[in-house]
């Protein structure tokens, strides 16, 4: 039974529970709804939610725990001598899962019988040929220990799936029966349902916090492992970024941090003036019809995927800058040798940030009380003087908050700098040279077959944690500024 069918059955049980609970409540009151403590629908909602919510909770927990249990158990079955030189147990487990998925696909397509797939003594060459005929991808030759581990993996998952379905349905039935039995005309169904909904809302609000805590802890533990292998002094105070998976790496964050901040600065120099001027025009000078058209068009930029901005930088902005500043270009200065440069990434990233600055600044400017404008105009100031000397100073804290939020967005950008900034980690003030950023190096260090026992891979977590701390600080500062603004002008 697939998960989708299980969910449909749970929804059907919840629907049956709703109507049965409602009917039981009315029957206990002799068909007179006025004698009920709550509306009849609340009794139905109580039975439905009591059947559905605990079952869904068990389902989610089971789906999260089962892979961990199965992987841990199967990993322990693999003998040490079955792990090739230069590999580790994690890589072997990846191959085990790949073979297990291949066996599932071959059985589903009919290329292999389930009995053969389960046979621990099956001929490996026959199985390999059957998997390839079924279109399953194998990255290496199947060995007997890997095959047996894959078969155990399939068997445990199959047993776990059946057990999960039985437990989830049992929990749903018990919950529905419990709620149905205690349904009577004096039962305070509305209070119970509202408290249950409140608990669900609290759980939903807690997910973001718990997710953030999980992300921080996962990066923190791996960062601690990295600093056990590599000097923190070299990471924070060194001047060279030169990873080498064969040893002798120099892993300093400073060149990457410089490239990140340099590109972000250029992006803000583009986005802040254009975005702020656009916000002032839309909020203070544009007519209602113009604003209704221009504001949505401007905010379309925020919905464009960053990979599209990267392609725009690679194919349009970079070649245009080379044609202007390159050797033999229009200016004839020969400053720019390649389209991959800090200026290319900064300009395109600035275009991407314009709607962030303009939309937030527009909302902040519109939040300035109209009475302040009327008072300024009543004292004889012109419209432009009112904007410069009254509106903008009043909105300045909120505008600063918008700029800080845009800065944190720029610091965390990846795709644009991957495609437009280059991959050279160095200190340079020349915007026409290629550089790299923290996010680009994180992608590079975690791409391909990585060994998570090496500092060259674990450094990605240290980079990510450092970037997280920087952006978190900017966000906290922005929220503080905006909150102070709201307290002052609302």
Tab-separated table of C-alpha atoms in Angstrom:
chain	number	residue	atom	x	y	z
A	1	UNK	CA	0.000	0.000	0.000
A	2	UNK	CA	1.569	3.287	-1.060
A	3	UNK	CA	1.702	6.342	1.180
A	4	UNK	CA	-0.859	8.089	-1.020
A	5	UNK	CA	-3.364	5.278	-0.524
A	6	UNK	CA	-2.730	5.322	3.221
A	7	UNK	CA	-3.430	9.054	3.307
A	8	UNK	CA	-6.637	8.569	1.335
A	9	UNK	CA	-7.786	5.907	3.823
A	10	UNK	CA	-7.018	8.250	6.725
A	11	UNK	CA	-9.021	11.028	5.085
A	12	UNK	CA	-11.895	8.616	4.498
A	13	UNK	CA	-11.785	7.557	8.176
A	14	UNK	CA	-11.779	11.201	9.220
A	15	UNK	CA	-14.813	11.905	7.012
A	16	UNK	CA	-16.655	8.882	8.422
A	17	UNK	CA	-15.703	9.995	11.917
A	18	UNK	CA	-17.063	13.492	11.275
A	19	UNK	CA	-20.501	12.293	10.219
A	20	UNK	CA	-20.678	9.554	12.876
A	21	UNK	CA	-19.682	11.939	15.673
A	22	UNK	CA	-22.198	14.518	14.525
A	23	UNK	CA	-24.949	11.904	14.322
A	24	UNK	CA	-24.125	10.472	17.762
A	25	UNK	CA	-24.254	13.920	19.343
A	26	UNK	CA	-27.652	14.653	17.812
A	27	UNK	CA	-28.929	11.223	18.838
A	28	UNK	CA	-27.862	11.812	22.451
A	29	UNK	CA	-29.893	15.036	22.427
A	30	UNK	CA	-32.964	13.381	20.926
A	31	UNK	CA	-32.414	15.150	17.628
A	32	UNK	CA	-32.687	18.596	19.232
A	33	UNK	CA	-29.466	20.541	18.544
A	34	UNK	CA	-30.449	23.180	21.134
A	35	UNK	CA	-29.726	20.710	23.930
A	36	UNK	CA	-26.113	20.253	22.801
A	37	UNK	CA	-23.287	22.138	24.482
A	38	UNK	CA	-21.664	22.868	21.102
A	39	UNK	CA	-22.792	22.995	17.510
A	40	UNK	CA	-23.219	19.504	16.001
A	41	UNK	CA	-20.329	20.058	13.609
A	42	UNK	CA	-17.889	20.438	16.515
A	43	UNK	CA	-18.642	16.895	17.663
A	44	UNK	CA	-17.879	15.663	14.155
A	45	UNK	CA	-14.659	17.691	14.004
A	46	UNK	CA	-13.596	16.230	17.359
A	47	UNK	CA	-13.918	12.640	16.122
A	48	UNK	CA	-12.286	13.449	12.761
A	49	UNK	CA	-9.310	15.287	14.273
A	50	UNK	CA	-8.787	12.669	17.000
A	51	UNK	CA	-8.603	10.016	14.304
A	52	UNK	CA	-6.507	11.970	11.812
A	53	UNK	CA	-3.953	14.031	13.756
A	54	UNK	CA	-2.369	11.297	15.947
A	55	UNK	CA	-2.216	8.940	12.949
A	56	UNK	CA	-0.478	11.570	10.824
A	57	UNK	CA	1.939	12.242	13.683
A	58	UNK	CA	2.833	8.549	13.919
A	59	UNK	CA	3.211	8.400	10.113
A	60	UNK	CA	5.601	11.357	9.999
A	61	UNK	CA	7.721	10.062	12.879
A	62	UNK	CA	7.848	6.591	11.342
A	63	UNK	CA	8.944	7.955	7.958
A	64	UNK	CA	11.738	9.888	9.662
A	65	UNK	CA	12.941	7.109	11.982
A	66	UNK	CA	12.682	4.037	9.719
A	67	UNK	CA	15.446	5.080	7.260
A	68	UNK	CA	17.800	5.760	10.173
A	69	UNK	CA	17.101	2.388	11.768
A	70	UNK	CA	17.345	0.456	8.495
A	71	UNK	CA	20.538	2.212	7.385
A	72	UNK	CA	22.170	1.683	10.767
A	73	UNK	CA	21.209	-1.999	10.890
A	74	UNK	CA	22.240	-2.792	7.315
A	75	UNK	CA	25.479	-0.819	7.672
A	76	UNK	CA	26.424	-3.019	10.620
A	77	UNK	CA	25.886	-6.135	8.477
A	78	UNK	CA	28.619	-5.146	5.999
A	79	UNK	CA	31.928	-6.828	6.979
A	80	UNK	CA	35.028	-4.662	7.161
A	81	UNK	CA	36.791	-6.710	4.486
A	82	UNK	CA	33.980	-5.853	2.037
A	83	UNK	CA	34.925	-2.153	2.145
A	84	UNK	CA	37.427	-1.410	-0.678
A	85	UNK	CA	40.639	0.481	-0.045
A	86	UNK	CA	40.148	4.232	-0.376
A	87	UNK	CA	36.448	3.928	0.413
A	88	UNK	CA	34.392	3.990	3.596
A	89	UNK	CA	31.228	2.453	4.977
A	90	UNK	CA	29.137	5.435	3.932
A	91	UNK	CA	30.084	5.076	0.271
A	92	UNK	CA	29.392	1.331	0.399
A	93	UNK	CA	25.970	2.059	1.893
A	94	UNK	CA	25.280	4.435	-0.986
A	95	UNK	CA	25.974	1.576	-3.386
A	96	UNK	CA	23.768	-0.736	-1.304
A	97	UNK	CA	20.852	1.690	-1.561
A	98	UNK	CA	21.475	2.072	-5.287
A	99	UNK	CA	21.396	-1.694	-5.813
A	100	UNK	CA	18.262	-2.015	-3.658
A	101	UNK	CA	16.518	0.690	-5.706
A	102	UNK	CA	17.646	-1.083	-8.869
A	103	UNK	CA	16.189	-4.373	-7.672
A	104	UNK	CA	12.903	-2.625	-6.857
A	105	UNK	CA	12.818	-1.049	-10.306
A	106	UNK	CA	13.654	-4.315	-12.058
A	107	UNK	CA	10.942	-6.181	-10.141
A	108	UNK	CA	8.399	-3.434	-10.862
A	109	UNK	CA	9.213	-3.508	-14.591
A	110	UNK	CA	8.957	-7.301	-14.762
A	111	UNK	CA	12.585	-7.784	-15.783
A	112	UNK	CA	13.258	-9.700	-12.578
A	113	UNK	CA	11.089	-11.841	-10.341
A	114	UNK	CA	10.825	-10.964	-6.682
A	115	UNK	CA	11.999	-14.460	-5.726
A	116	UNK	CA	15.232	-14.038	-7.682
A	117	UNK	CA	15.729	-10.547	-6.246
A	118	UNK	CA	15.432	-12.013	-2.741
A	119	UNK	CA	17.680	-15.035	-3.404
A	120	UNK	CA	20.904	-14.522	-1.457
A	121	UNK	CA	22.663	-17.129	-3.656
A	122	UNK	CA	21.511	-15.632	-6.969
A	123	UNK	CA	24.097	-15.352	-9.734
A	124	UNK	CA	25.528	-11.843	-9.674
A	125	UNK	CA	26.172	-11.709	-13.423
A	126	UNK	CA	22.542	-12.650	-14.114
A	127	UNK	CA	21.294	-9.995	-11.705
A	128	UNK	CA	23.599	-7.376	-13.202
A	129	UNK	CA	22.388	-8.152	-16.717
A	130	UNK	CA	18.748	-8.034	-15.590
A	131	UNK	CA	19.266	-4.673	-13.893
A	132	UNK	CA	20.937	-3.209	-16.974
A	133	UNK	CA	18.178	-4.572	-19.225
A	134	UNK	CA	15.633	-2.880	-16.962
A	135	UNK	CA	17.447	0.447	-17.409
A	136	UNK	CA	18.829	0.579	-13.858
A	137	UNK	CA	22.086	2.518	-13.450
A	138	UNK	CA	24.986	0.800	-11.670
A	139	UNK	CA	28.140	2.729	-10.883
A	140	UNK	CA	30.297	-0.303	-10.136
A	141	UNK	CA	30.310	-4.100	-10.103
A	142	UNK	CA	27.964	-5.729	-7.611
A	143	UNK	CA	29.732	-7.802	-4.979
A	144	UNK	CA	28.185	-10.554	-2.874
A	145	UNK	CA	28.264	-8.540	0.416
A	146	UNK	CA	26.668	-5.526	-1.317
A	147	UNK	CA	23.978	-7.746	-2.858
A	148	UNK	CA	23.163	-9.394	0.473
A	149	UNK	CA	23.075	-6.008	2.207
A	150	UNK	CA	20.776	-4.644	-0.531
A	151	UNK	CA	18.453	-7.624	-0.128
A	152	UNK	CA	18.345	-7.092	3.621
A	153	UNK	CA	17.699	-3.408	2.983
A	154	UNK	CA	14.720	-4.229	0.739
A	155	UNK	CA	13.369	-6.792	3.175
A	156	UNK	CA	13.567	-4.489	6.187
A	157	UNK	CA	11.950	-1.640	4.287
A	158	UNK	CA	9.128	-3.922	3.146
A	159	UNK	CA	8.493	-5.163	6.678
A	160	UNK	CA	8.699	-1.635	8.010
A	161	UNK	CA	6.192	-0.376	5.448
A	162	UNK	CA	3.655	-3.064	6.360
A	163	UNK	CA	4.153	-2.416	10.077
A	164	UNK	CA	3.804	1.332	9.517
A	165	UNK	CA	0.491	0.905	7.700
A	166	UNK	CA	-0.866	-1.368	10.420
A	167	UNK	CA	0.212	0.920	13.278
A	168	UNK	CA	-1.043	4.095	11.589
A	169	UNK	CA	-4.451	2.589	10.807
A	170	UNK	CA	-4.702	1.158	14.326
A	171	UNK	CA	-3.927	4.551	15.868
A	172	UNK	CA	-6.545	6.190	13.629
A	173	UNK	CA	-9.202	3.614	14.553
A	174	UNK	CA	-8.425	3.829	18.275
A	175	UNK	CA	-8.534	7.616	18.160
A	176	UNK	CA	-11.846	7.619	16.320
A	177	UNK	CA	-13.324	5.039	18.701
A	178	UNK	CA	-12.160	6.963	21.770
A	179	UNK	CA	-13.640	10.247	20.513
A	180	UNK	CA	-16.852	8.537	19.389
A	181	UNK	CA	-17.417	6.831	22.760
A	182	UNK	CA	-17.095	10.034	24.778
A	183	UNK	CA	-19.401	12.001	22.459
A	184	UNK	CA	-22.632	13.011	24.232
A	185	UNK	CA	-24.725	16.127	24.547
A	186	UNK	CA	-22.834	17.456	27.614
A	187	UNK	CA	-19.392	16.975	26.057
A	188	UNK	CA	-17.645	20.325	25.474
A	189	UNK	CA	-16.642	19.556	21.898
A	190	UNK	CA	-16.070	23.149	20.861
A	191	UNK	CA	-13.530	23.738	23.655
A	192	UNK	CA	-11.659	20.529	22.815
A	193	UNK	CA	-11.577	21.277	19.081
A	194	UNK	CA	-10.406	24.865	19.591
A	195	UNK	CA	-7.664	23.728	21.970
A	196	UNK	CA	-6.587	21.109	19.424
A	197	UNK	CA	-6.458	23.681	16.629
A	198	UNK	CA	-4.466	25.991	18.898
A	199	UNK	CA	-1.973	23.184	19.537
A	200	UNK	CA	-1.637	22.578	15.782
A	201	UNK	CA	-1.042	26.292	15.178
A	202	UNK	CA	1.603	26.312	17.900
A	203	UNK	CA	3.266	23.283	16.322
A	204	UNK	CA	3.281	24.972	12.919
A	205	UNK	CA	4.822	28.101	14.433
A	206	UNK	CA	7.491	25.977	16.127
A	207	UNK	CA	8.575	24.197	12.942
A	208	UNK	CA	10.543	27.206	11.672
A	209	UNK	CA	12.342	27.565	15.010
A	210	UNK	CA	13.097	23.848	15.252
A	211	UNK	CA	14.325	23.806	11.647
A	212	UNK	CA	16.683	26.701	12.335
A	213	UNK	CA	17.996	24.962	15.453
A	214	UNK	CA	18.520	21.746	13.473
A	215	UNK	CA	20.416	23.571	10.716
A	216	UNK	CA	22.661	25.352	13.210
A	217	UNK	CA	23.410	22.177	15.167
A	218	UNK	CA	24.190	20.159	12.029
A	219	UNK	CA	26.656	22.811	10.848
A	220	UNK	CA	28.079	23.285	14.330
A	221	UNK	CA	28.946	19.609	14.863
A	222	UNK	CA	30.640	19.293	11.471
A	223	UNK	CA	32.469	22.576	12.049
A	224	UNK	CA	33.801	21.204	15.335
A	225	UNK	CA	35.054	18.128	13.469
A	226	UNK	CA	36.761	20.421	10.953
A	227	UNK	CA	38.583	22.417	13.633
A	228	UNK	CA	39.856	19.165	15.131
A	229	UNK	CA	41.635	18.512	11.812
A	230	UNK	CA	42.551	22.066	10.788
A	231	UNK	CA	43.835	25.052	12.759
A	232	UNK	CA	41.192	27.679	13.496
A	233	UNK	CA	43.901	30.331	13.402
A	234	UNK	CA	44.705	29.477	9.778
A	235	UNK	CA	40.981	29.452	8.936
A	236	UNK	CA	40.156	32.846	10.423
A	237	UNK	CA	43.473	34.696	10.076
A	238	UNK	CA	45.260	33.076	7.128
A	239	UNK	CA	45.540	34.800	3.766
A	240	UNK	CA	45.439	31.911	1.287
A	241	UNK	CA	42.678	29.644	0.014
A	242	UNK	CA	44.262	26.574	-1.604
A	243	UNK	CA	42.384	23.311	-0.914
A	244	UNK	CA	44.193	20.114	-1.854
A	245	UNK	CA	42.571	16.741	-1.192
A	246	UNK	CA	46.030	15.117	-1.187
A	247	UNK	CA	47.146	17.141	1.811
A	248	UNK	CA	48.840	20.444	2.510
A	249	UNK	CA	45.715	22.572	2.154
A	250	UNK	CA	45.581	26.237	3.131
A	251	UNK	CA	41.983	26.985	4.056
A	252	UNK	CA	41.540	30.625	5.016
A	253	UNK	CA	38.161	32.326	4.854
A	254	UNK	CA	39.522	35.863	4.480
A	255	UNK	CA	40.024	35.861	0.661
A	256	UNK	CA	36.538	34.398	0.240
A	257	UNK	CA	35.047	36.889	2.688
A	258	UNK	CA	36.683	39.745	0.805
A	259	UNK	CA	35.221	38.588	-2.512
A	260	UNK	CA	31.785	38.145	-0.918
A	261	UNK	CA	31.751	41.613	0.631
A	262	UNK	CA	33.209	43.272	-2.489
A	263	UNK	CA	30.567	41.840	-4.815
A	264	UNK	CA	27.821	42.592	-2.282
A	265	UNK	CA	29.021	46.196	-1.991
A	266	UNK	CA	28.833	46.716	-5.757
A	267	UNK	CA	25.386	45.127	-5.800
A	268	UNK	CA	24.175	47.482	-3.074
A	269	UNK	CA	25.657	50.492	-4.883
A	270	UNK	CA	23.451	49.519	-7.821
A	271	UNK	CA	20.321	48.421	-5.975
A	272	UNK	CA	20.024	51.049	-3.219
A	273	UNK	CA	19.902	54.243	-5.325
A	274	UNK	CA	17.710	52.753	-8.062
A	275	UNK	CA	15.408	50.966	-5.627
A	276	UNK	CA	15.111	53.952	-3.297
A	277	UNK	CA	14.435	56.431	-6.116
A	278	UNK	CA	11.846	54.058	-7.558
A	279	UNK	CA	10.168	53.795	-4.144
A	280	UNK	CA	10.104	57.596	-3.730
A	281	UNK	CA	8.570	58.052	-7.178
A	282	UNK	CA	5.938	55.336	-6.718
A	283	UNK	CA	4.890	56.501	-3.242
A	284	UNK	CA	5.101	60.299	-3.625
A	285	UNK	CA	4.834	61.281	-7.286
A	286	UNK	CA	3.225	58.520	-9.360
A	287	UNK	CA	-0.485	58.601	-10.051
A	288	UNK	CA	-2.692	55.754	-8.902
A	289	UNK	CA	-2.889	54.274	-12.394
A	290	UNK	CA	0.876	54.475	-12.915
A	291	UNK	CA	1.579	52.922	-9.512
A	292	UNK	CA	-0.880	50.092	-10.168
A	293	UNK	CA	1.078	49.172	-13.314
A	294	UNK	CA	4.681	50.046	-12.391
A	295	UNK	CA	4.869	48.434	-8.937
A	296	UNK	CA	3.843	44.908	-10.061
A	297	UNK	CA	6.171	45.156	-13.063
A	298	UNK	CA	9.050	46.158	-10.797
A	299	UNK	CA	8.343	43.321	-8.383
A	300	UNK	CA	8.441	40.774	-11.218
A	301	UNK	CA	12.230	40.999	-10.891
A	302	UNK	CA	11.941	39.344	-7.461
A	303	UNK	CA	10.279	36.290	-9.010
A	304	UNK	CA	12.950	35.609	-11.632
A	305	UNK	CA	15.104	32.565	-10.686
A	306	UNK	CA	18.684	33.419	-9.841
A	307	UNK	CA	19.947	30.950	-12.456
A	308	UNK	CA	18.286	33.160	-15.076
A	309	UNK	CA	20.146	36.160	-13.682
A	310	UNK	CA	23.323	34.095	-13.906
A	311	UNK	CA	22.691	33.338	-17.562
A	312	UNK	CA	21.945	37.015	-18.180
A	313	UNK	CA	25.268	37.926	-16.586
A	314	UNK	CA	27.151	35.240	-18.508
A	315	UNK	CA	25.662	35.886	-21.948
A	316	UNK	CA	24.797	39.595	-21.936
A	317	UNK	CA	26.300	41.754	-19.196
A	318	UNK	CA	29.759	40.139	-19.139
A	319	UNK	CA	30.357	40.327	-22.917
A	320	UNK	CA	29.008	43.898	-22.934
A	321	UNK	CA	31.492	44.947	-20.246
A	322	UNK	CA	34.343	43.241	-22.125
A	323	UNK	CA	33.306	45.065	-25.292
A	324	UNK	CA	33.437	48.316	-23.333
A	325	UNK	CA	36.467	47.903	-21.041
A	326	UNK	CA	38.378	45.021	-22.669
A	327	UNK	CA	41.367	45.004	-24.956
A	328	UNK	CA	40.219	46.529	-28.238
A	329	UNK	CA	36.927	47.577	-26.646
A	330	UNK	CA	35.036	50.782	-27.187
A	331	UNK	CA	37.109	52.683	-24.602
A	332	UNK	CA	40.356	50.982	-25.574
A	333	UNK	CA	41.580	50.772	-21.963
A	334	UNK	CA	42.143	46.997	-21.770
A	335	UNK	CA	41.057	46.754	-18.149
A	336	UNK	CA	38.894	43.661	-18.489
A	337	UNK	CA	40.233	40.380	-19.893
A	338	UNK	CA	37.253	38.116	-19.226
A	339	UNK	CA	33.510	38.410	-18.719
A	340	UNK	CA	33.935	36.684	-15.334
A	341	UNK	CA	34.574	39.579	-12.996
A	342	UNK	CA	33.441	41.199	-9.772
A	343	UNK	CA	31.751	44.000	-11.701
A	344	UNK	CA	29.690	41.568	-13.784
A	345	UNK	CA	28.346	39.710	-10.762
A	346	UNK	CA	27.831	42.907	-8.780
A	347	UNK	CA	25.809	44.644	-11.496
A	348	UNK	CA	23.494	41.702	-12.107
A	349	UNK	CA	23.073	41.016	-8.408
A	350	UNK	CA	22.219	44.678	-7.923
A	351	UNK	CA	19.480	44.373	-10.542
A	352	UNK	CA	18.146	41.361	-8.681
A	353	UNK	CA	18.053	43.305	-5.397
A	354	UNK	CA	16.184	46.334	-6.775
A	355	UNK	CA	12.691	44.971	-5.966
A	356	UNK	CA	13.790	44.082	-2.418
A	357	UNK	CA	14.877	47.654	-1.732
A	358	UNK	CA	12.077	49.365	-3.667
A	359	UNK	CA	9.190	47.305	-2.318
A	360	UNK	CA	10.264	47.483	1.329
A	361	UNK	CA	11.148	51.176	1.084
A	362	UNK	CA	7.844	51.920	-0.635
A	363	UNK	CA	5.918	50.278	2.207
A	364	UNK	CA	7.974	52.181	4.786
A	365	UNK	CA	7.466	55.543	3.068
A	366	UNK	CA	3.724	54.950	2.747
A	367	UNK	CA	3.609	54.173	6.475
A	368	UNK	CA	4.740	57.721	7.342
A	369	UNK	CA	1.610	59.476	8.698
A	370	UNK	CA	-0.103	61.762	6.191
A	371	UNK	CA	-0.413	64.378	8.945
A	372	UNK	CA	3.365	64.955	8.759
A	373	UNK	CA	3.109	65.703	5.037
A	374	UNK	CA	0.106	67.962	5.518
A	375	UNK	CA	1.853	69.869	8.300
A	376	UNK	CA	4.924	70.457	6.138
A	377	UNK	CA	2.858	71.597	3.176
A	378	UNK	CA	0.776	73.821	5.444
A	379	UNK	CA	3.942	75.600	6.614
A	380	UNK	CA	4.753	76.493	3.017
A	381	UNK	CA	7.193	73.748	1.990
A	382	UNK	CA	7.065	72.419	-1.538
A	383	UNK	CA	6.324	68.789	-2.345
A	384	UNK	CA	9.974	67.989	-3.007
A	385	UNK	CA	11.089	69.768	0.178
A	386	UNK	CA	8.522	67.771	2.141
A	387	UNK	CA	9.882	64.532	0.704
A	388	UNK	CA	13.510	65.455	1.414
A	389	UNK	CA	13.151	67.046	4.827
A	390	UNK	CA	10.145	65.300	6.385
A	391	UNK	CA	9.209	62.007	4.716
A	392	UNK	CA	12.667	60.534	4.143
A	393	UNK	CA	14.031	61.394	7.621
A	394	UNK	CA	10.912	59.855	9.166
A	395	UNK	CA	11.250	56.727	7.014
A	396	UNK	CA	15.045	56.491	7.308
A	397	UNK	CA	15.183	53.770	10.026
A	398	UNK	CA	12.884	51.526	7.981
A	399	UNK	CA	14.844	52.199	4.801
A	400	UNK	CA	18.062	51.262	6.590
A	401	UNK	CA	16.402	48.025	7.668
A	402	UNK	CA	15.415	47.296	4.054
A	403	UNK	CA	18.994	47.916	2.919
A	404	UNK	CA	20.362	45.563	5.573
A	405	UNK	CA	17.932	42.845	4.524
A	406	UNK	CA	19.017	43.325	0.909
A	407	UNK	CA	22.658	43.084	2.036
A	408	UNK	CA	22.046	39.753	3.753
A	409	UNK	CA	20.351	38.529	0.569
A	410	UNK	CA	23.367	39.601	-1.488
A	411	UNK	CA	25.870	37.916	0.830
A	412	UNK	CA	24.043	34.590	0.545
A	413	UNK	CA	23.633	34.614	-3.247
A	414	UNK	CA	25.195	31.658	-5.075
A	415	UNK	CA	24.160	31.095	-8.694
A	416	UNK	CA	24.993	34.567	-10.004
A	417	UNK	CA	28.496	34.547	-8.542
A	418	UNK	CA	29.092	30.959	-9.677
A	419	UNK	CA	28.382	31.912	-13.282
A	420	UNK	CA	29.662	35.501	-13.379
A	421	UNK	CA	32.324	36.172	-10.741
A	422	UNK	CA	34.889	33.464	-11.434
A	423	UNK	CA	36.602	31.032	-9.064
A	424	UNK	CA	39.797	32.794	-7.940
A	425	UNK	CA	40.212	33.458	-4.214
A	426	UNK	CA	42.442	36.494	-3.723
A	427	UNK	CA	42.676	39.984	-2.296
A	428	UNK	CA	42.256	42.628	-4.974
A	429	UNK	CA	40.528	45.963	-5.339
A	430	UNK	CA	40.159	45.702	-9.106
A	431	UNK	CA	36.465	45.173	-9.979
A	432	UNK	CA	37.426	43.971	-13.474
A	433	UNK	CA	39.176	40.841	-12.123
A	434	UNK	CA	37.650	37.471	-11.319
A	435	UNK	CA	37.118	36.557	-7.675
A	436	UNK	CA	35.092	34.052	-5.722
A	437	UNK	CA	32.785	34.048	-2.712
A	438	UNK	CA	32.000	31.890	0.290
A	439	UNK	CA	28.889	30.371	-1.263
A	440	UNK	CA	30.749	29.445	-4.446
A	441	UNK	CA	33.425	27.596	-2.482
A	442	UNK	CA	30.808	25.747	-0.435
A	443	UNK	CA	29.307	24.417	-3.650
A	444	UNK	CA	32.747	23.506	-4.998
A	445	UNK	CA	33.885	21.656	-1.860
A	446	UNK	CA	30.705	19.564	-1.696
A	447	UNK	CA	30.494	18.711	-5.398
A	448	UNK	CA	31.469	15.254	-6.635
A	449	UNK	CA	32.571	12.219	-4.612
A	450	UNK	CA	33.460	13.784	-1.297
A	451	UNK	CA	35.098	12.244	1.723
A	452	UNK	CA	33.453	13.682	4.828
A	453	UNK	CA	36.446	12.667	6.888
A	454	UNK	CA	38.729	15.220	5.206
A	455	UNK	CA	39.139	18.878	6.192
A	456	UNK	CA	38.821	19.896	2.527
A	457	UNK	CA	35.177	18.765	2.649
A	458	UNK	CA	34.341	19.700	6.227
A	459	UNK	CA	35.556	23.252	5.590
A	460	UNK	CA	32.281	23.808	3.709
A	461	UNK	CA	30.409	23.550	7.019
A	462	UNK	CA	32.724	26.028	8.691
A	463	UNK	CA	32.201	28.417	5.777
A	464	UNK	CA	28.446	27.902	5.969
A	465	UNK	CA	28.329	28.509	9.720
A	466	UNK	CA	30.378	31.693	9.373
A	467	UNK	CA	28.107	32.930	6.593
A	468	UNK	CA	25.067	32.050	8.706
A	469	UNK	CA	26.392	34.113	11.623
A	470	UNK	CA	27.057	37.103	9.343
A	471	UNK	CA	23.637	37.073	7.690
A	472	UNK	CA	21.911	36.375	11.020
A	473	UNK	CA	23.611	39.421	12.501
A	474	UNK	CA	22.474	41.591	9.596
A	475	UNK	CA	18.917	40.296	9.874
A	476	UNK	CA	18.797	40.910	13.628
A	477	UNK	CA	20.139	44.433	13.115
A	478	UNK	CA	17.569	45.090	10.384
A	479	UNK	CA	14.702	43.783	12.517
A	480	UNK	CA	15.871	45.923	15.434
A	481	UNK	CA	15.942	49.047	13.282
A	482	UNK	CA	12.522	48.339	11.753
A	483	UNK	CA	10.986	47.563	15.146
A	484	UNK	CA	12.342	50.793	16.588
A	485	UNK	CA	10.882	52.666	13.627
A	486	UNK	CA	7.458	51.110	14.112
A	487	UNK	CA	7.424	51.996	17.796
A	488	UNK	CA	8.170	55.591	16.944
A	489	UNK	CA	5.745	56.255	14.088
A	490	UNK	CA	2.778	53.931	14.436
